[in-house]
PDB file of C-alpha atoms in Angstrom:
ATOM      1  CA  UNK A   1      75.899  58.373 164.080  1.00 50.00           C
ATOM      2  CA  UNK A   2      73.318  56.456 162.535  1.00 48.00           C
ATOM      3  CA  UNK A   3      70.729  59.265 162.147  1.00 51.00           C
ATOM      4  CA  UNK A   4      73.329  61.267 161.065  1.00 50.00           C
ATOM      5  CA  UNK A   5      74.230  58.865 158.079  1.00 41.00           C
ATOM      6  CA  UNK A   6      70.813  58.624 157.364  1.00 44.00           C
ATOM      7  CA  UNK A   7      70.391  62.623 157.124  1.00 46.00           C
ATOM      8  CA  UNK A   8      73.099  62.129 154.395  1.00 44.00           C
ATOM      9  CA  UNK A   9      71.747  59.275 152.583  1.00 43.00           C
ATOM     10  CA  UNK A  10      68.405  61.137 152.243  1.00 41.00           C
ATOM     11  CA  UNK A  11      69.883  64.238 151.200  1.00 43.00           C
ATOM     12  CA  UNK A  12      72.381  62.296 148.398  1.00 43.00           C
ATOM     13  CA  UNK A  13      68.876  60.693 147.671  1.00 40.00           C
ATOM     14  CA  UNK A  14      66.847  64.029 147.119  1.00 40.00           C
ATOM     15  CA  UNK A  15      69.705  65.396 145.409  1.00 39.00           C
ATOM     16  CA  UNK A  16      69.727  63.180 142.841  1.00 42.00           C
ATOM     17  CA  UNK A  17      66.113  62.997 142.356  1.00 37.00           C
ATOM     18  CA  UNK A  18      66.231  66.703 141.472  1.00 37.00           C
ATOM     19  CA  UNK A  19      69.389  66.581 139.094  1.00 37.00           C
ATOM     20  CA  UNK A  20      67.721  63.238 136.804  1.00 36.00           C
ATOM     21  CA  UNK A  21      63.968  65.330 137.165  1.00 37.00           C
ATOM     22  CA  UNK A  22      65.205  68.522 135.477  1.00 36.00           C
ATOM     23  CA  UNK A  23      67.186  66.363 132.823  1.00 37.00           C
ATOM     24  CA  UNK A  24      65.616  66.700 129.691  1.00 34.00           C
ATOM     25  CA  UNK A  25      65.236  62.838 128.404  1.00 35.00           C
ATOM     26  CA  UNK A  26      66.947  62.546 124.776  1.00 33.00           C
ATOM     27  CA  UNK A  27      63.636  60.836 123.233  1.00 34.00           C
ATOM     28  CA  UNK A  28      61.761  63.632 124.022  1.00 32.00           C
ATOM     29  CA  UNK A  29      60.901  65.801 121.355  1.00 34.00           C
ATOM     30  CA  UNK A  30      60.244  69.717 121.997  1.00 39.00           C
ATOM     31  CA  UNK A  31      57.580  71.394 121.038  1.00 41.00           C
ATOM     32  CA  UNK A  32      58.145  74.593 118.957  1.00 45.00           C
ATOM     33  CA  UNK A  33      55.940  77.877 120.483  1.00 55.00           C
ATOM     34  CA  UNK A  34      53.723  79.947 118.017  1.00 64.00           C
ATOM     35  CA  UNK A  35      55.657  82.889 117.361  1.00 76.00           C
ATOM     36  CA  UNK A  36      53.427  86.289 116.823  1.00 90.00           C
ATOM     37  CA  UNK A  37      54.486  87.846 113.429  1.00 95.00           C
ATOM     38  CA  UNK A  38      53.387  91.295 113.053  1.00 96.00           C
ATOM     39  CA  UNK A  39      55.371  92.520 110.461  1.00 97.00           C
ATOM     40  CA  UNK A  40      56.771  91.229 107.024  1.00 98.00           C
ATOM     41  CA  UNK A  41      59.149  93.524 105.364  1.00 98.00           C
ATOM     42  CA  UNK A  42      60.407  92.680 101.778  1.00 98.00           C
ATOM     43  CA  UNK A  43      63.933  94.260 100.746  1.00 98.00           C
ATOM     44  CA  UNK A  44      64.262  94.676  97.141  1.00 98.00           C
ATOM     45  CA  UNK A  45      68.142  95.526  95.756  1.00 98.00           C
ATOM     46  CA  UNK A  46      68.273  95.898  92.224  1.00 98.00           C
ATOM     47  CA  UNK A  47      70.839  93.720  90.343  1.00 98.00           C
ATOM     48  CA  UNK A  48      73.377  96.226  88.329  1.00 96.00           C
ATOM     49  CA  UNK A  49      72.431  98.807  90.861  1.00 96.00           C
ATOM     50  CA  UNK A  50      69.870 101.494  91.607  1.00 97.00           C
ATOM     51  CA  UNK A  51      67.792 102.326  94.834  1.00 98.00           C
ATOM     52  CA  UNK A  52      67.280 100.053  97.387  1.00 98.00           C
ATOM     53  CA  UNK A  53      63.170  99.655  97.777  1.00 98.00           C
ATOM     54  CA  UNK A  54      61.385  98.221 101.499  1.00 98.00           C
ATOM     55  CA  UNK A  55      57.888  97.097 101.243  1.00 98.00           C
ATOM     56  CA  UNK A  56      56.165  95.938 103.934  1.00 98.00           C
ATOM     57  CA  UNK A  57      52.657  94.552 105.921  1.00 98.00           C
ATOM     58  CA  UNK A  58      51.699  95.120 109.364  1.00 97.00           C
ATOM     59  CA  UNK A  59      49.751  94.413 111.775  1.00 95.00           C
ATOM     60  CA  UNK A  60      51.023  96.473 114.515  1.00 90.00           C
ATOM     61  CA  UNK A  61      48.571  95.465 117.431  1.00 86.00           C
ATOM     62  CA  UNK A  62      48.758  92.003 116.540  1.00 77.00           C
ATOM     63  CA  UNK A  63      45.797  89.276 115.094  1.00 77.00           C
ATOM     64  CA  UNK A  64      42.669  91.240 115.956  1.00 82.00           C
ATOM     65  CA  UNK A  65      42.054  94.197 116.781  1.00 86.00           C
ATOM     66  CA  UNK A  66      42.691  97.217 114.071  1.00 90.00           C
ATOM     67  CA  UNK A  67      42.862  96.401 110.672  1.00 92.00           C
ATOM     68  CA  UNK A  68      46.835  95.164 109.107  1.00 95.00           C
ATOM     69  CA  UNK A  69      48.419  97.983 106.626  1.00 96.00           C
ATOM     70  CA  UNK A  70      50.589  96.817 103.872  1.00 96.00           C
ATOM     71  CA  UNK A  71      52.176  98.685 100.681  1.00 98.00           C
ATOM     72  CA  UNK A  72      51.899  97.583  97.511  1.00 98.00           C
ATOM     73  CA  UNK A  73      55.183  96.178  95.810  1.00 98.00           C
ATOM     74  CA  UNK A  74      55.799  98.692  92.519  1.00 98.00           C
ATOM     75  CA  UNK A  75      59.054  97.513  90.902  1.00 98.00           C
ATOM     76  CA  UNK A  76      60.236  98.771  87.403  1.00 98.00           C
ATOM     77  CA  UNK A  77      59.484  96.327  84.535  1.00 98.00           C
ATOM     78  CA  UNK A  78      62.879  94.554  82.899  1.00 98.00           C
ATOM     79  CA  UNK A  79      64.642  94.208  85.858  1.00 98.00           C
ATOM     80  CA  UNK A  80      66.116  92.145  88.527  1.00 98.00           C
ATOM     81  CA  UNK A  81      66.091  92.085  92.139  1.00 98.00           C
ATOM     82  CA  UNK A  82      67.902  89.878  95.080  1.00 98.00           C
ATOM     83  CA  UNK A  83      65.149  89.860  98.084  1.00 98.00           C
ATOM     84  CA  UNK A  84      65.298  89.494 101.324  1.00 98.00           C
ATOM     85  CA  UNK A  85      62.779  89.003 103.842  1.00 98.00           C
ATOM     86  CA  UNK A  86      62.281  89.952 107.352  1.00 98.00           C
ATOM     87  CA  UNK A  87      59.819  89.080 109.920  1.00 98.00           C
ATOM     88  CA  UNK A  88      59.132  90.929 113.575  1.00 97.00           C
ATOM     89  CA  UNK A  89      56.965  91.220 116.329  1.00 95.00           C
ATOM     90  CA  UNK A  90      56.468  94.724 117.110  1.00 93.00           C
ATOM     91  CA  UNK A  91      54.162  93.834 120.328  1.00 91.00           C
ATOM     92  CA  UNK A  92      57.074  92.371 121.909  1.00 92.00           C
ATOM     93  CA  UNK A  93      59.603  95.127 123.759  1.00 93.00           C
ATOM     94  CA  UNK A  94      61.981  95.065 122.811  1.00 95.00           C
ATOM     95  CA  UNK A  95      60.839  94.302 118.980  1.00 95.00           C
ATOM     96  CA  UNK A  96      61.607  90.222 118.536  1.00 95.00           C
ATOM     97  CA  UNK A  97      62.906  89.895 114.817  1.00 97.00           C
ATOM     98  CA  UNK A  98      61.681  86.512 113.925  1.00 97.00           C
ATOM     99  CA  UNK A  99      63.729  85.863 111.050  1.00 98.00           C
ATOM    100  CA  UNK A 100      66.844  84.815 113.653  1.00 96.00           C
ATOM    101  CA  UNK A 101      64.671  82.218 114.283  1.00 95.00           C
ATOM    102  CA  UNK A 102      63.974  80.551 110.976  1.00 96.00           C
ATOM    103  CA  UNK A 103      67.342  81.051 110.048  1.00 97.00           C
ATOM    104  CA  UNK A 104      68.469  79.012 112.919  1.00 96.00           C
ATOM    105  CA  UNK A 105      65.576  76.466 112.506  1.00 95.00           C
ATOM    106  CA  UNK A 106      65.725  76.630 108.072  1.00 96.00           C
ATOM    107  CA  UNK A 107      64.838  72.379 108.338  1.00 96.00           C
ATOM    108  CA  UNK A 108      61.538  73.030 109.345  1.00 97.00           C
ATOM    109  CA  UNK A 109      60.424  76.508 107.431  1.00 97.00           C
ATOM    110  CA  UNK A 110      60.288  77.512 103.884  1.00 98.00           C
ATOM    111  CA  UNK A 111      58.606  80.625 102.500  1.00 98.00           C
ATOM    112  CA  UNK A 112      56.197  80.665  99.296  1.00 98.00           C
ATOM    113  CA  UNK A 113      56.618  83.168  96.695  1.00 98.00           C
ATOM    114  CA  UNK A 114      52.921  82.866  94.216  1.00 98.00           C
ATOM    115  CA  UNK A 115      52.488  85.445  91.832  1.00 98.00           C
ATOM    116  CA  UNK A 116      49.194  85.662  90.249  1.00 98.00           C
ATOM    117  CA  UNK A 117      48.962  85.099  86.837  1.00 97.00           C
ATOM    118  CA  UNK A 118      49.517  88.007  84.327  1.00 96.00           C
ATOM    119  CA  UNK A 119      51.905  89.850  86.952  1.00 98.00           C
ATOM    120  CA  UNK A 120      54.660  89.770  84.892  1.00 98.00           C
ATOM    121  CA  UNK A 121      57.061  88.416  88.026  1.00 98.00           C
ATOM    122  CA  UNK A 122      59.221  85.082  88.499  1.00 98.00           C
ATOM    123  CA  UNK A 123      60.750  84.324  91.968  1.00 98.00           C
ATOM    124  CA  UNK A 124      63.465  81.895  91.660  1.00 98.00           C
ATOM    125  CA  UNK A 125      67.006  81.561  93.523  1.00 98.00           C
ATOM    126  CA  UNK A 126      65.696  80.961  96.844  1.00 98.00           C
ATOM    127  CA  UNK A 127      68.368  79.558  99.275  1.00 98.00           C
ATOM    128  CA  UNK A 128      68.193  76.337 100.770  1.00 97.00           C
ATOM    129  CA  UNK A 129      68.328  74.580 103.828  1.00 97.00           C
ATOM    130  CA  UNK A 130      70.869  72.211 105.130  1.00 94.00           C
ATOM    131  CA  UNK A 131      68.950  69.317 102.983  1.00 94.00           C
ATOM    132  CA  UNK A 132      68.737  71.480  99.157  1.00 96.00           C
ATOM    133  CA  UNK A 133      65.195  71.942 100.240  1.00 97.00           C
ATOM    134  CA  UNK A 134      64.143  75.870  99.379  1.00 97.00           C
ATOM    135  CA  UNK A 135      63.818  78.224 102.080  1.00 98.00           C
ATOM    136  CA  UNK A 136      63.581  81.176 100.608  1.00 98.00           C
ATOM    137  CA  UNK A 137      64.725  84.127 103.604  1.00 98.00           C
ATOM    138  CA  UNK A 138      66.831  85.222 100.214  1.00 98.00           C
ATOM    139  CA  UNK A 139      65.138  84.942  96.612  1.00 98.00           C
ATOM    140  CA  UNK A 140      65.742  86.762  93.423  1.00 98.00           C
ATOM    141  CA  UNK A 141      62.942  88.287  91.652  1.00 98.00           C
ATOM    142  CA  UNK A 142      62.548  89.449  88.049  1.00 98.00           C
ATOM    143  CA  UNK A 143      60.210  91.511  85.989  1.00 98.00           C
ATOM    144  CA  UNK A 144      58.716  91.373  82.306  1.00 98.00           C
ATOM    145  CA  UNK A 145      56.513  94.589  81.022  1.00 98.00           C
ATOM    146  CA  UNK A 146      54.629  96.494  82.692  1.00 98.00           C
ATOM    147  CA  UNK A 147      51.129  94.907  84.833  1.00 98.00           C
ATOM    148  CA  UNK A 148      49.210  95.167  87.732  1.00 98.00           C
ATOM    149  CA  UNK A 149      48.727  91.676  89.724  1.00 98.00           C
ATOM    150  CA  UNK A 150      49.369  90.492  92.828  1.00 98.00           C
ATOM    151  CA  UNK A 151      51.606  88.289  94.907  1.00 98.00           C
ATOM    152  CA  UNK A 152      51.029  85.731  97.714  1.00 98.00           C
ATOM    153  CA  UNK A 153      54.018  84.989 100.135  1.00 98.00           C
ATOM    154  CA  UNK A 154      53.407  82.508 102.886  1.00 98.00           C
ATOM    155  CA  UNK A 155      55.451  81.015 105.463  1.00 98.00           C
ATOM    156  CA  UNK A 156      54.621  77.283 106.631  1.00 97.00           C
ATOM    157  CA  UNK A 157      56.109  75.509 109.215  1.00 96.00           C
ATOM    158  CA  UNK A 158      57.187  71.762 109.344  1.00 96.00           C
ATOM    159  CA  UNK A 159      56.940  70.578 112.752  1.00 94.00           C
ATOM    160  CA  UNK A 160      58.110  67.056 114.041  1.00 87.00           C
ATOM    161  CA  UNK A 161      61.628  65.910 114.628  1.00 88.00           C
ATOM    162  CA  UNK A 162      62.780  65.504 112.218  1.00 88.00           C
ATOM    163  CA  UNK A 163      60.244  67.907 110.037  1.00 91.00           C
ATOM    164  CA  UNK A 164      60.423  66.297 106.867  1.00 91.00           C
ATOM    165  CA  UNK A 165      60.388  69.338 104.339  1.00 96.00           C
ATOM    166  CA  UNK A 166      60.456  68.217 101.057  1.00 96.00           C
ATOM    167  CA  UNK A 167      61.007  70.631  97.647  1.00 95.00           C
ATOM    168  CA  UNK A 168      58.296  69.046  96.139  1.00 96.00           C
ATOM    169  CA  UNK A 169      55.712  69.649  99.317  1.00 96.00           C
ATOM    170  CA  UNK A 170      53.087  72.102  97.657  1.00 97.00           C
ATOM    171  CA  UNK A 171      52.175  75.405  99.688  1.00 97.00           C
ATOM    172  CA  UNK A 172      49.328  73.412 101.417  1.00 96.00           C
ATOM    173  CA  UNK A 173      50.835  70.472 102.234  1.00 95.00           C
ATOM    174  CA  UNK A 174      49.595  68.992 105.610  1.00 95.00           C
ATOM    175  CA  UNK A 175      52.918  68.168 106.646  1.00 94.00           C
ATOM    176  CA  UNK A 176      52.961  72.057 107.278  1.00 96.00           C
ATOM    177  CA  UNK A 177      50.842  75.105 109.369  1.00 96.00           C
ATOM    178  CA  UNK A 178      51.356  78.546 108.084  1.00 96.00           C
ATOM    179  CA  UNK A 179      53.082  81.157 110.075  1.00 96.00           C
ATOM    180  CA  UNK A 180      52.341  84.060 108.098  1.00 96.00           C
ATOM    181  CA  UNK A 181      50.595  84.352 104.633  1.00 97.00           C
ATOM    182  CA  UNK A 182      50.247  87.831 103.014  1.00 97.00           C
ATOM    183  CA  UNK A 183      48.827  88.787  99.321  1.00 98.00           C
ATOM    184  CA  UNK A 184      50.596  91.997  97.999  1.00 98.00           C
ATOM    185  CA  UNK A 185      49.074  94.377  95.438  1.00 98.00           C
ATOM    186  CA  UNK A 186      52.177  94.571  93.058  1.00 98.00           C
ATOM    187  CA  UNK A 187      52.988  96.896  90.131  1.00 98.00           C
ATOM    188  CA  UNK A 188      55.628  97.041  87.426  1.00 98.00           C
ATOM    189  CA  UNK A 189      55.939 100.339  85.990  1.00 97.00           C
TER     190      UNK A 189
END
């Protein structure tokens, strides 16, 4: 009888040691895995209607390897569109869209919209995360005349817990890494 109290006791005992090891302790803060971003696609719908325009960059076989290919952005001039962007990895099967991701995790990302000077665009409207802190998955871009120029959109990530995004963190703030950064060729004509 004894041994066989014992036999329970240890099992009760070993039991328990696995159920508290494979508790995750609430102090403990995750770590968030680099995500591979092959693609960026930018949706353009023009406000007042017209055809919907996709412009995109990719690097199909992922950092190295062959060269990334990307279209230039060629909007008309005097006119306004609501963007959206859209990140995958096309090396994963099946294809792992990205932007789930951010949308679930908006605290700690926020995308970068730079055009160079003399473009002729303004990105503004971009939504926000739970804090009023731009994210910018959605934006709204307009266009002056016509000009050739070029536009840099980066994603940076804010890790920590919590990340600390701030509106006023600049696009190299070391509070952040970046994801993705790509510099379109753009056009209005």
């Amino acid at each position: 009888m004894k041994k066989q109290l014992m036999k329970i006791a240890f099992a009760a005992f070993a039991t328990g040691l696995v159920l508290t090891s494979c508790k995750k302790d609430k102090d403990e803060t995750e770590t968030n895995d680099e995500e591979v971003i092959t693609t960026m696609k930018l949706t353009f719908v023009p406000v007042g209607g017209g055809t919907t325009l996709t412009y995109q960059f990719e690097d199909a076989d992922g950092p190295g390897g062959l060269a990334p290919v990307q279209q230039d952005i060629v909007l008309a001039p005097s006119k306004t569109y609501n963007v959206s962007v859209q990140l995958l990895n096309v090396t994963a099967n099946p294809v792992d869209d990205i932007t789930t991701e951010i949308e679930e995790e908006k605290d700690a990302h926020r995308f970068y919209y730079i055009p160079a000077a003399g473009s002729n665009i303004t990105v503004s409207n971009l939504d926000n995360d739970s804090n009023g802190v731009p994210v910018g998955l959605t934006s709204t871009w307009t266009t002056t005349a016509a000009a050739t120029g070029s536009i840099r959109v980066v994603l940076r990530h804010y890790p920590g817990n919590p990340p600390g995004k701030a509106a006023a963190d600049a696009v190299d703030s070391p509070k952040s890494g970046t994801d993705i950064e790509v510099n379109f060729v753009t056009r209005v004509q």
